[in-house]
Amino acid sequence: MADITQTRVQATTRTTTRKRIRWDHIADHAILIAGALLMLVPVYMVFATSSWDPITIHREGMQFGFGDRLAENYDAALFEYGGFTDSVNGMTMLANSLILGLGFAIGKIIVGMMAAYAIVYFRLKFATLAFWMIFTTLLLPLEVRILPSYEVISWMNLGNTYTGLIVPLIASATATFFFRQFFRSVPEELIEAARIDGAGPVKFFIDILVPLSKTMIAAMFIIMFVFGWNQYLWPTLITTDESLFTLVRGIRQIVQSYADGSETPDYGQAAALAIIAMTPPVLIVVFFQSWFVKGLTESDK
Amino acid sequence: MAQVTLNKVRKVYPNGAEALEPSTFTIPDGELCVLVGPSGCGKSTMLRMVAGLEDVTEGEISIGDRVVNDIDPADRNIAMVFQNYALYPHMTVARNMGYGLKNRGMDKGQIAEKVREAAQMLNLTEFLDRKPSQLSGGQRQRVAMGRAIVREPDLFLFDEPLSNLDAKLRNQMRIEIRALQRRLGTTAMYVTHDQVEAMTMADRIIVLSNGHIEQIGTPAEIYSNPASTFVAAFMGAPPMNLLNAEAGQGRVTLPGGEIVPQAGVNGHAGAVTVGIRPEDVMPSPQGDLTFNVDIIEELGAQRLLHGQMAGQAFSVAVPKDQEAATGEMRLALKPGAVHLFDADEGRRLG
Ligand SMILES: Nc1ncnc2c1ncn2[C@@H]1O[C@H](COP(=O)(O)OP(=O)(O)O)[C@@H](O)[C@H]1O
Ligand SMILES: [Mg+2]
């Protein structure tokens, strides 16, 4: 123990005293910086572009510098009603995206936790089979089964509803899988102590398992929220009513008008909308990142 | 308060392993009974069946005058303390202790009162608002004890509660648990693999080996009259010396030809095992037995001399004020020092 501490101290002093430039480090950093630029420059360009008028963008393409239409573009993107029916503005779409993201994340966590609870803690006849069947659905994301899912939803008359938008997305195994792994790592004695303490299955779940899973739930929430928020294909397919459009869907709608040949698409507004669409997931990740890391790495049980 | 009775209780795990052969015994009300034996001998299995965490394959378990085989653990009115504490990590000490009461529908004020009382008894008052992760091992173990006593159960069950503590704390907690159990007068079953714990804490010891009961008795009985070579070797530190010998013509002879004094043979003839505790012999020039000392181990209060007798390993404990040197010496036996066992099955003879 003492040895280890000592070597560690030596190691740190060595790195702080010798500030020689290490060439392999420069290479590492160059790669990292290149990667970061690759990710960030497009975002910056969209942001810069969102401050220009549509004519300039149409003529000269994406912009590096800032124009003078920043406020107008964002105002229009958020509050100006558009679409064929003039029934949707940015705020509506923001709300819809939020409902989709939250509904998807919360629904998925609830379903996933309960399924994992059943599989891990109850002696079900076909628990393993059930688990592997659920697990296989990891290989079948919505995009693979999109046509049958569409059939089912329209047969149930759930097109153009939030239910139709959210529920089919929930049916997959990621959350179940993660919660199962987590529950299996909860010590057996804890369950036994709770049994002796008179906690039945429901009490054990609510009083013990859910609080223990707190960080795991937070991590799942972030992943699932962003995943739901970014859905494009399914909402496009299932919502034709413009008042149900999500942000991601709305961006397409603006650009679409160009293809329709009706007018010059408002690229500035589209760019503004893209930035608006990016913001909530980024905020959530920034605010919850410590929870996020904890949930995926911590084993404080 | 209740007595515990096991009647021909047997356990076979679903994989076919027989963890416990049919066992029968009664623990009288208020006693602390220690189940002791090497790891894997079935101690936890027995305890967990009494707790209701494991199904009983055959036989009957009663707590008080109630057969509990089909009663849920929560309704057996027992409390259990686990080796790794099994505290709820997200609850404060107070909530940990009160959780069982809350589930039984007791009102908040009463719970708080009971928790406060238990905390006082266990010196935990200042830690009531802490989480288990902010406590030391010994304090966590106390909280686990507190969780058990607030319930005022008929029976305490301990499964190696001190194994995760360091030696000093273990001694201290051992005494505390014993005192607490005495004070409350609650019947207790205590599982350990540590024979010192068993000897010091028990009113009654049950020695288990390989799924069957080797012996039941008070610590003194087990020490002075071990029922088998297993018990003889397992209980007592340093362990009893066991020597192969030959019985015949009314006496017991070691391989070298020396005769073991005091050994009553009871007409038994053939191979036997002679058991002699290291502390039951003393160096003496007139002694009957020859002992070759190889190594001297200083323990402070006493010295252990390890060596050979009649070509077999043998140890002797001498008080610290007695000089000792390697080489040959003669040993005399204290009265009642010789235990005789059957050579094949290890059963006690006579
Ligand atoms: N759930 C189980 N399934 C099958 N065998 C088990 C199970 N639990 C314990 N055993 C076996 O039963 C025997 C007794 O185990 P246990 O009671 O835990 O021993 P101890 O507590 O004395 O160390 C061991 O051989 C162990 O391998
Ligand atoms: Mg055990």
XYZ file of C-alpha atoms and ligand atoms in Angstrom:
679
model
C 0.000 0.000 0.000
C 2.711 2.412 1.034
C 4.716 1.382 -2.017
C 1.899 2.123 -4.361
C 1.283 5.563 -2.935
C 4.930 6.351 -3.168
C 5.298 5.410 -6.814
C 2.195 7.385 -7.612
C 3.582 10.487 -5.952
C 6.816 10.083 -7.877
C 4.933 9.667 -11.118
C 3.012 12.895 -10.649
C 6.049 14.918 -9.683
C 7.864 13.653 -12.748
C 5.140 14.781 -15.127
C 4.842 18.189 -13.524
C 8.558 18.957 -13.410
C 9.418 17.785 -16.904
C 7.287 19.776 -19.263
C 8.984 18.504 -22.382
C 6.871 18.421 -25.523
C 6.031 14.870 -26.398
C 5.647 14.365 -30.132
C 3.314 11.414 -29.861
C 1.075 13.566 -27.662
C 0.965 16.191 -30.363
C -0.204 13.574 -32.810
C -2.892 12.433 -30.353
C -4.080 15.949 -29.861
C -4.067 16.678 -33.563
C -6.389 13.740 -34.112
C -8.657 14.857 -31.274
C -8.749 18.428 -32.528
C -9.498 17.317 -36.067
C -12.320 15.164 -34.763
C -13.738 17.982 -32.684
C -13.608 20.368 -35.636
C -15.335 17.834 -37.819
C -18.195 17.762 -35.318
C -18.342 21.416 -34.371
C -17.738 23.320 -37.605
C -20.999 22.162 -39.216
C -22.867 23.191 -36.080
C -21.179 26.566 -36.185
C -21.988 26.941 -39.861
C -25.649 26.184 -39.292
C -25.677 28.754 -36.538
C -23.957 31.364 -38.694
C -26.236 30.595 -41.600
C -29.288 31.017 -39.428
C -28.493 34.737 -39.293
C -28.848 35.361 -43.044
C -31.726 36.058 -45.364
C -32.899 33.227 -47.659
C -31.785 34.950 -50.886
C -28.137 35.191 -49.807
C -28.114 31.615 -48.626
C -29.749 30.451 -51.800
C -27.157 32.256 -53.913
C -23.985 31.723 -51.888
C -24.691 28.610 -49.806
C -23.808 28.109 -46.169
C -22.162 31.065 -44.459
C -19.163 31.412 -42.186
C -19.770 34.972 -41.051
C -22.808 36.379 -39.310
C -25.595 38.259 -41.104
C -28.105 40.724 -39.717
C -31.226 38.546 -39.587
C -30.515 36.529 -36.483
C -33.385 37.748 -34.337
C -35.887 37.833 -37.183
C -35.099 34.292 -38.272
C -35.431 32.860 -34.788
C -38.570 34.810 -34.137
C -40.078 33.552 -37.355
C -38.927 30.003 -36.768
C -40.498 29.951 -33.356
C -43.646 31.986 -33.687
C -44.641 32.362 -37.333
C -47.378 29.990 -38.305
C -46.665 28.026 -41.440
C -47.388 24.871 -43.312
C -50.299 24.279 -45.676
C -52.856 24.857 -42.986
C -51.062 27.624 -41.133
C -51.708 25.674 -37.940
C -48.180 25.035 -36.749
C -45.328 27.185 -35.524
C -41.966 26.447 -33.944
C -43.394 26.422 -30.447
C -45.955 23.777 -31.352
C -43.268 21.649 -32.875
C -41.035 22.163 -29.851
C -43.874 21.005 -27.621
C -44.517 17.994 -29.841
C -40.870 17.009 -29.813
C -40.843 17.373 -26.068
C -43.894 15.156 -25.726
C -42.330 12.567 -27.992
C -38.969 12.667 -26.199
C -40.435 12.593 -22.699
C -43.159 10.079 -23.500
C -40.680 7.817 -25.155
C -38.065 8.067 -22.399
C -40.488 7.719 -19.500
C -42.496 4.984 -21.160
C -39.415 3.066 -22.007
C -37.972 3.318 -18.507
C -41.208 2.178 -16.889
C -41.722 -0.731 -19.241
C -38.055 -1.664 -19.162
C -37.824 -1.623 -15.367
C -40.934 -3.650 -14.885
C -39.943 -6.225 -17.488
C -36.481 -6.516 -15.980
C -37.982 -6.828 -12.498
C -40.171 -9.699 -13.617
C -37.326 -11.473 -15.360
C -34.783 -11.110 -12.587
C -36.835 -11.560 -9.431
C -39.636 -13.944 -10.236
C -39.303 -17.606 -10.953
C -41.172 -17.501 -14.224
C -41.351 -20.661 -16.269
C -39.899 -19.191 -19.414
C -37.975 -16.270 -17.982
C -34.797 -17.007 -19.908
C -36.667 -17.578 -23.129
C -38.643 -14.397 -22.574
C -35.464 -12.486 -21.915
C -33.778 -13.728 -25.048
C -36.854 -12.953 -27.092
C -36.865 -9.434 -25.725
C -33.158 -9.279 -26.334
C -33.588 -10.216 -29.995
C -35.729 -7.134 -30.501
C -32.489 -5.176 -30.107
C -31.754 -6.439 -33.585
C -35.123 -5.213 -34.825
C -35.343 -1.450 -34.339
C -38.452 0.292 -35.555
C -36.919 1.037 -38.944
C -36.740 -2.671 -39.727
C -40.358 -3.377 -38.832
C -41.665 -0.033 -39.935
C -44.204 -1.266 -42.484
C -45.934 -3.815 -40.263
C -45.878 -1.314 -37.406
C -47.515 1.248 -39.692
C -50.138 -1.314 -40.677
C -50.927 -2.067 -37.060
C -51.157 1.587 -36.085
C -53.418 2.561 -38.934
C -55.552 -0.526 -38.325
C -55.945 0.630 -34.735
C -56.792 4.108 -36.009
C -53.927 5.597 -34.066
C -52.440 7.571 -36.942
C -52.057 11.257 -36.053
C -52.139 10.654 -32.309
C -49.441 10.905 -29.694
C -50.142 7.310 -28.741
C -49.435 6.129 -32.253
C -46.343 8.280 -32.321
C -44.861 7.033 -29.070
C -45.997 3.517 -28.242
C -44.497 1.584 -31.164
C -41.128 3.171 -30.453
C -41.201 2.010 -26.864
C -41.330 -1.617 -27.850
C -37.665 -2.529 -27.810
C -35.244 -4.067 -25.423
C -32.474 -1.613 -24.651
C -33.837 -0.430 -21.323
C -34.942 -3.905 -20.265
C -31.478 -5.184 -20.982
C -29.661 -2.497 -18.995
C -32.002 -2.732 -16.019
C -31.706 -6.501 -16.007
C -27.930 -6.270 -15.785
C -28.268 -3.702 -13.025
C -30.815 -5.659 -10.971
C -28.690 -8.770 -11.179
C -25.859 -6.893 -9.513
C -28.006 -5.971 -6.493
C -26.843 -8.259 -3.663
C -29.074 -11.216 -2.843
C -28.929 -10.396 0.876
C -30.627 -7.062 0.302
C -33.638 -8.830 -1.146
C -33.666 -11.299 1.705
C -33.373 -8.586 4.320
C -36.320 -6.834 2.691
C -38.334 -10.039 2.682
C -37.735 -10.500 6.379
C -38.576 -6.830 6.887
C -41.968 -7.602 5.412
C -41.594 -5.856 2.069
C -43.670 -7.601 -0.571
C -42.845 -7.479 -4.290
C -44.421 -4.074 -4.870
C -42.900 -2.476 -1.781
C -39.504 -3.921 -2.585
C -39.701 -2.494 -6.085
C -40.796 0.970 -5.025
C -38.961 1.344 -1.702
C -35.676 -0.306 -2.579
C -35.117 -1.079 -6.218
C -36.271 2.205 -7.734
C -34.214 4.416 -5.360
C -31.191 2.180 -5.916
C -31.620 2.547 -9.665
C -31.758 6.339 -9.485
C -28.557 7.021 -11.383
C -29.298 4.239 -13.833
C -32.711 5.749 -14.484
C -31.150 9.149 -15.092
C -28.655 7.719 -17.558
C -31.383 5.823 -19.375
C -33.546 8.927 -19.433
C -30.889 10.977 -21.164
C -30.147 8.372 -23.791
C -33.795 7.659 -24.466
C -34.872 11.284 -24.508
C -32.286 12.208 -27.102
C -33.133 9.119 -29.107
C -36.847 9.923 -29.075
C -36.255 13.593 -29.803
C -34.225 12.774 -32.880
C -36.761 10.384 -34.387
C -37.470 11.297 -37.976
C -38.710 8.404 -40.059
C -41.512 7.219 -37.825
C -43.044 10.634 -37.120
C -42.896 11.449 -40.817
C -44.816 8.309 -41.568
C -47.379 8.428 -38.825
C -48.255 12.133 -38.613
C -49.884 13.904 -41.526
C -51.700 16.377 -39.303
C -49.394 19.392 -39.134
C -50.278 20.223 -35.565
C -48.497 17.004 -34.589
C -45.275 17.761 -36.412
C -42.043 17.506 -34.446
C -39.103 19.877 -34.873
C -37.026 17.413 -36.843
C -39.982 16.898 -39.099
C -40.581 20.659 -39.371
C -37.102 21.386 -40.709
C -37.804 19.111 -43.587
C -41.109 20.813 -44.168
C -39.452 24.182 -44.708
C -36.937 22.825 -47.146
C -39.683 20.822 -48.799
C -41.391 23.946 -50.071
C -38.469 24.422 -52.421
C -39.010 21.030 -53.947
C -42.637 21.932 -54.397
C -41.363 24.840 -56.480
C -43.689 27.275 -54.802
C -41.185 29.762 -53.461
C -37.602 30.122 -52.300
C -37.346 28.035 -49.161
C -36.530 30.023 -46.050
C -33.120 28.514 -45.409
C -32.358 30.941 -42.623
C -35.448 29.846 -40.744
C -34.632 26.204 -41.395
C -31.172 26.718 -39.961
C -32.629 28.504 -36.941
C -35.029 25.641 -36.431
C -32.147 23.174 -36.658
C -30.332 25.048 -33.910
C -33.496 25.125 -31.807
C -33.911 21.387 -32.348
C -30.380 20.743 -31.176
C -30.581 22.795 -27.999
C -32.761 20.758 -25.582
C -30.846 17.475 -25.954
C -27.571 19.337 -25.528
C -28.882 21.087 -22.409
C -30.110 17.829 -20.922
C -26.794 16.121 -21.495
C -24.864 19.082 -20.096
C -26.985 19.349 -16.970
C -27.183 15.650 -16.246
C -23.799 14.541 -17.390
C -22.483 13.779 -13.931
C -25.511 11.580 -13.276
C -25.047 10.057 -16.643
C -21.485 8.980 -15.986
C -22.416 7.790 -12.502
C -25.273 5.689 -13.802
C -23.110 3.892 -16.271
C -20.084 3.356 -14.073
C -21.000 3.530 -10.405
C -21.590 0.396 -8.402
C -22.519 1.922 -5.064
C -25.035 -0.594 -3.877
C -39.534 -15.511 23.171
C -39.582 -18.975 21.795
C -37.802 -22.255 21.566
C -36.755 -23.596 18.191
C -37.189 -27.203 17.201
C -35.959 -28.974 14.122
C -37.485 -32.374 13.541
C -35.704 -34.569 10.964
C -35.079 -31.538 8.827
C -33.348 -32.324 5.567
C -32.314 -30.147 2.649
C -31.648 -31.203 -0.896
C -30.970 -28.372 -3.341
C -32.647 -28.501 -6.741
C -29.331 -29.547 -8.290
C -29.467 -32.743 -6.214
C -26.854 -31.786 -3.609
C -27.827 -32.877 -0.108
C -26.751 -29.894 1.964
C -28.235 -31.155 5.229
C -28.921 -34.713 6.347
C -32.018 -35.201 8.502
C -31.283 -33.267 11.696
C -33.156 -33.102 14.960
C -32.559 -30.803 17.909
C -34.191 -28.237 20.150
C -32.873 -24.858 21.202
C -34.460 -23.897 24.527
C -36.017 -20.463 24.937
C -33.500 -17.688 25.505
C -30.395 -19.646 24.567
C -27.742 -18.575 22.122
C -26.997 -21.559 19.951
C -23.961 -21.477 17.676
C -23.812 -23.504 14.480
C -20.168 -24.066 13.737
C -18.309 -25.984 11.068
C -16.022 -25.487 8.102
C -17.213 -23.563 5.094
C -19.691 -25.484 2.949
C -20.884 -27.795 5.732
C -24.474 -26.554 5.579
C -24.653 -23.954 8.369
C -26.172 -21.219 6.267
C -28.551 -23.682 4.699
C -29.874 -24.641 8.120
C -30.191 -21.034 9.242
C -31.866 -19.957 6.023
C -34.427 -22.708 6.354
C -35.269 -21.482 9.830
C -35.546 -17.956 8.386
C -37.809 -19.176 5.619
C -35.493 -18.019 2.852
C -34.972 -21.605 1.734
C -37.572 -24.360 1.377
C -37.441 -27.341 3.703
C -37.108 -30.576 1.723
C -38.245 -32.869 4.527
C -39.046 -32.535 8.206
C -40.527 -29.835 10.353
C -39.262 -26.592 11.812
C -41.094 -25.016 14.741
C -40.565 -21.649 16.358
C -42.379 -21.489 19.668
C -45.248 -23.933 19.309
C -45.903 -23.075 15.689
C -44.714 -25.159 12.733
C -43.313 -22.576 10.359
C -42.519 -24.640 7.249
C -45.116 -22.836 5.153
C -45.017 -19.450 6.835
C -43.536 -16.478 5.015
C -40.253 -15.099 6.436
C -41.973 -11.827 7.272
C -44.534 -13.636 9.435
C -42.159 -15.833 11.400
C -41.324 -13.003 13.745
C -37.603 -13.454 13.285
C -34.814 -11.016 12.560
C -31.673 -11.778 10.649
C -28.222 -10.209 10.579
C -26.184 -10.887 7.473
C -22.454 -11.150 6.948
C -22.277 -8.153 4.605
C -24.814 -6.199 6.689
C -27.403 -5.968 3.856
C -28.342 -2.429 4.844
C -30.453 -0.437 2.404
C -27.832 1.910 0.940
C -30.210 4.747 0.109
C -31.853 4.934 3.539
C -30.527 6.664 6.623
C -29.630 4.615 9.661
C -32.948 5.518 11.266
C -34.967 4.513 8.222
C -32.965 1.311 7.860
C -33.845 0.334 11.406
C -37.467 1.405 11.122
C -38.253 -0.079 7.721
C -39.517 -3.403 9.038
C -41.768 -1.647 11.537
C -43.129 0.687 8.893
C -44.039 -2.280 6.717
C -45.929 -3.706 9.634
C -48.030 -0.603 9.838
C -46.688 0.830 13.080
C -47.250 4.560 13.414
C -44.428 7.024 12.910
C -44.083 8.242 16.463
C -43.837 4.758 17.840
C -41.252 3.785 15.234
C -39.141 6.834 16.044
C -39.324 5.958 19.727
C -38.232 2.362 19.198
C -35.456 3.347 16.819
C -34.199 5.894 19.330
C -34.174 3.286 22.084
C -32.294 0.752 19.983
C -29.842 3.396 18.794
C -29.108 4.320 22.374
C -28.507 0.718 23.296
C -26.047 0.373 20.413
C -24.372 3.802 20.691
C -25.713 4.829 17.333
C -27.652 7.913 18.367
C -25.340 10.385 16.649
C -25.392 8.430 13.394
C -29.152 8.160 12.944
C -29.202 10.597 10.022
C -26.272 9.112 8.173
C -26.318 6.781 5.209
C -24.658 3.370 5.606
C -21.868 4.391 3.236
C -20.791 7.022 5.768
C -20.256 4.461 8.533
C -17.395 2.154 9.447
C -17.753 -1.604 9.240
C -18.390 -1.966 12.952
C -21.024 0.776 12.939
C -22.774 -0.822 9.969
C -22.854 -4.095 11.812
C -24.413 -2.294 14.756
C -27.061 -0.817 12.510
C -27.838 -4.300 11.251
C -28.156 -5.375 14.883
C -30.399 -2.409 15.535
C -32.617 -3.338 12.639
C -32.958 -6.753 14.227
C -33.711 -5.633 17.774
C -36.268 -2.894 17.078
C -38.551 -5.597 15.789
C -38.509 -7.403 19.154
C -38.498 -10.765 17.386
C -38.895 -14.236 18.874
C -35.634 -15.314 17.328
C -32.407 -13.726 16.134
C -30.579 -15.328 13.248
C -26.954 -14.388 12.633
C -25.072 -15.573 9.568
C -21.355 -14.985 10.161
C -22.063 -11.402 11.245
C -18.483 -10.621 12.227
C -16.539 -12.143 9.359
C -16.049 -8.819 7.596
C -14.566 -7.068 10.618
C -10.954 -6.896 11.690
C -9.785 -9.078 14.548
C -9.942 -6.455 17.292
C -13.397 -5.233 16.388
C -14.544 -8.808 16.062
C -13.616 -9.528 19.661
C -15.378 -6.411 20.843
C -18.556 -7.021 18.819
C -18.582 -10.631 19.952
C -18.870 -9.500 23.524
C -21.440 -6.840 22.667
C -23.682 -9.241 20.798
C -23.457 -11.742 23.604
C -24.308 -9.140 26.223
C -27.184 -7.770 24.185
C -28.652 -11.206 23.600
C -28.426 -11.965 27.324
C -30.052 -8.683 28.213
C -32.936 -9.110 25.784
C -33.286 -12.813 26.557
C -34.138 -13.539 22.948
C -33.391 -16.976 21.527
C -30.635 -16.803 18.921
C -29.034 -18.971 16.281
C -25.559 -17.861 15.354
C -23.610 -19.235 12.419
C -19.839 -19.032 12.316
C -16.885 -20.963 10.988
C -14.710 -19.579 13.755
C -14.420 -21.999 16.652
C -13.233 -19.256 19.013
C -16.459 -17.355 18.394
C -18.403 -20.557 18.951
C -16.656 -21.396 22.211
C -16.880 -17.909 23.662
C -20.432 -16.998 22.724
C -22.485 -20.144 22.850
C -24.783 -21.542 25.477
C -24.910 -24.528 23.201
C -22.845 -25.477 20.184
C -23.913 -27.556 17.221
C -20.907 -28.808 15.274
C -21.677 -29.520 11.642
C -19.563 -31.335 9.113
C -20.521 -32.147 5.560
C -24.225 -31.727 6.122
C -24.574 -33.720 9.309
C -24.478 -32.904 12.993
C -21.295 -34.182 14.611
C -22.090 -33.114 18.131
C -24.391 -30.926 20.188
C -23.300 -29.698 23.577
C -22.164 -26.855 25.783
C -18.748 -25.398 24.966
C -17.266 -27.221 27.977
C -18.745 -30.560 26.949
C -17.519 -30.189 23.408
C -14.062 -29.222 24.531
C -13.632 -31.935 27.106
C -15.586 -34.723 25.419
C -15.381 -34.343 21.644
C -17.617 -36.945 20.035
C -15.382 -37.532 17.053
C -11.956 -36.797 15.641
C -13.602 -34.121 13.485
C -14.877 -32.230 16.510
C -11.618 -32.850 18.364
C -9.584 -31.330 15.538
C -12.004 -28.512 14.757
C -12.748 -27.162 18.232
C -9.885 -25.751 20.250
C -6.849 -23.739 19.229
C -4.240 -25.018 18.733
C -6.115 -28.137 17.618
C -5.943 -31.468 19.416
C -3.097 -33.777 18.399
C -4.329 -36.961 16.757
C -1.980 -39.940 16.667
C -2.421 -43.303 15.022
C -1.944 -46.077 17.566
C -2.699 -49.698 18.248
C -4.973 -51.027 21.021
C -4.606 -54.491 22.433
C -4.023 -56.383 25.680
C -5.659 -53.610 27.630
C -3.371 -50.836 26.517
C -2.662 -48.438 23.712
C 0.718 -48.493 21.998
C 2.197 -45.851 19.719
C 4.053 -46.987 16.570
C 7.486 -46.639 18.231
C 6.442 -48.982 21.027
C 5.736 -46.392 23.722
C 2.656 -47.027 25.786
C 0.132 -44.223 26.172
C -0.700 -43.928 29.862
C -4.266 -43.367 31.115
C -5.798 -44.966 28.039
C -8.701 -47.190 29.055
C -9.328 -49.457 26.090
C -12.634 -51.056 27.124
C -11.786 -54.285 25.368
C -11.296 -52.537 22.079
C -8.560 -54.018 19.904
C -6.950 -52.889 16.679
C -6.157 -49.526 15.160
C -7.265 -46.483 17.174
C -6.690 -42.734 17.097
C -5.317 -41.144 20.243
C -6.247 -37.513 20.849
C -4.240 -35.302 23.193
C -4.728 -31.542 23.540
C -1.500 -29.498 23.299
C -2.312 -27.875 26.626
C -2.905 -31.221 28.386
C 0.740 -32.285 28.374
C 3.703 -30.856 30.231
C 7.421 -31.331 29.891
C 8.717 -33.534 32.677
C 11.937 -35.582 32.922
C 9.942 -38.494 34.357
C 7.353 -38.306 31.559
C 6.218 -41.401 29.684
C 6.297 -40.027 26.162
C 9.170 -38.892 23.954
C 8.703 -35.705 21.966
C 11.071 -34.175 19.395
C 10.782 -30.401 19.184
C 11.453 -28.927 15.729
C 10.046 -25.432 15.938
C 9.175 -23.080 18.777
C 6.380 -20.576 18.211
C 6.155 -17.644 20.645
C 2.584 -16.521 21.311
C 3.303 -14.257 24.248
C 1.234 -15.825 26.997
C 2.374 -19.253 25.930
C 4.809 -21.052 23.645
C 3.890 -23.652 21.102
C 6.365 -26.428 20.511
C 5.866 -28.198 17.199
C 7.555 -31.480 16.479
C 7.180 -35.235 16.274
C 5.899 -37.945 18.558
C 6.263 -41.523 17.414
C 6.979 -40.189 13.937
C 3.749 -38.169 13.765
C 3.136 -34.428 13.975
C 2.524 -33.246 17.530
C 2.263 -29.889 19.272
C 2.624 -28.871 22.875
C 1.582 -25.625 24.546
C 3.653 -24.506 27.511
C 3.241 -21.413 29.676
C 5.551 -18.499 28.855
C 7.654 -18.917 31.991
C 8.662 -22.422 31.049
C 11.984 -22.727 29.205
C 11.926 -24.647 25.970
C 14.537 -25.751 23.451
C 14.487 -27.777 20.268
C 15.527 -31.414 20.495
C 14.253 -34.392 22.427
C 12.215 -33.982 25.606
C 9.915 -36.102 27.724
C 6.271 -35.336 28.318
C 3.902 -36.211 31.103
C 0.098 -36.143 30.703
C -2.318 -34.166 32.833
C -5.218 -36.207 34.243
C -7.919 -36.960 31.685
C -5.725 -35.898 28.800
C -6.228 -38.924 26.585
C -9.155 -39.202 24.181
C -9.584 -42.414 22.241
C -11.291 -42.629 18.870
C -12.179 -45.331 16.429
C -9.536 -45.261 13.668
C -11.937 -45.742 10.725
C -14.954 -43.628 11.546
C -13.451 -41.288 14.072
C -16.161 -41.995 16.700
C -15.236 -41.587 20.328
C -14.531 -44.830 22.196
C -15.679 -45.029 25.800
N -28.522 -22.501 -3.854
C -27.768 -23.611 -3.803
N -27.874 -24.553 -4.762
C -27.127 -25.682 -4.703
N -26.246 -25.961 -3.742
C -26.093 -25.061 -2.765
C -26.839 -23.848 -2.741
N -26.485 -23.142 -1.639
C -25.551 -23.887 -1.018
N -25.318 -25.036 -1.686
C -24.396 -26.117 -1.291
O -24.799 -26.599 -0.055
C -23.686 -26.838 0.791
C -23.836 -26.052 2.081
O -23.776 -24.678 1.814
P -23.885 -23.583 2.943
O -25.049 -23.908 3.794
O -23.890 -22.256 2.286
O -22.547 -23.805 3.730
P -21.886 -22.912 4.895
O -22.784 -21.785 5.211
O -21.720 -23.860 6.016
O -20.571 -22.472 4.369
C -22.463 -26.441 -0.013
O -21.882 -27.617 -0.518
C -22.995 -25.584 -1.110
O -22.242 -25.770 -2.255
Mg -22.450 -19.657 4.986
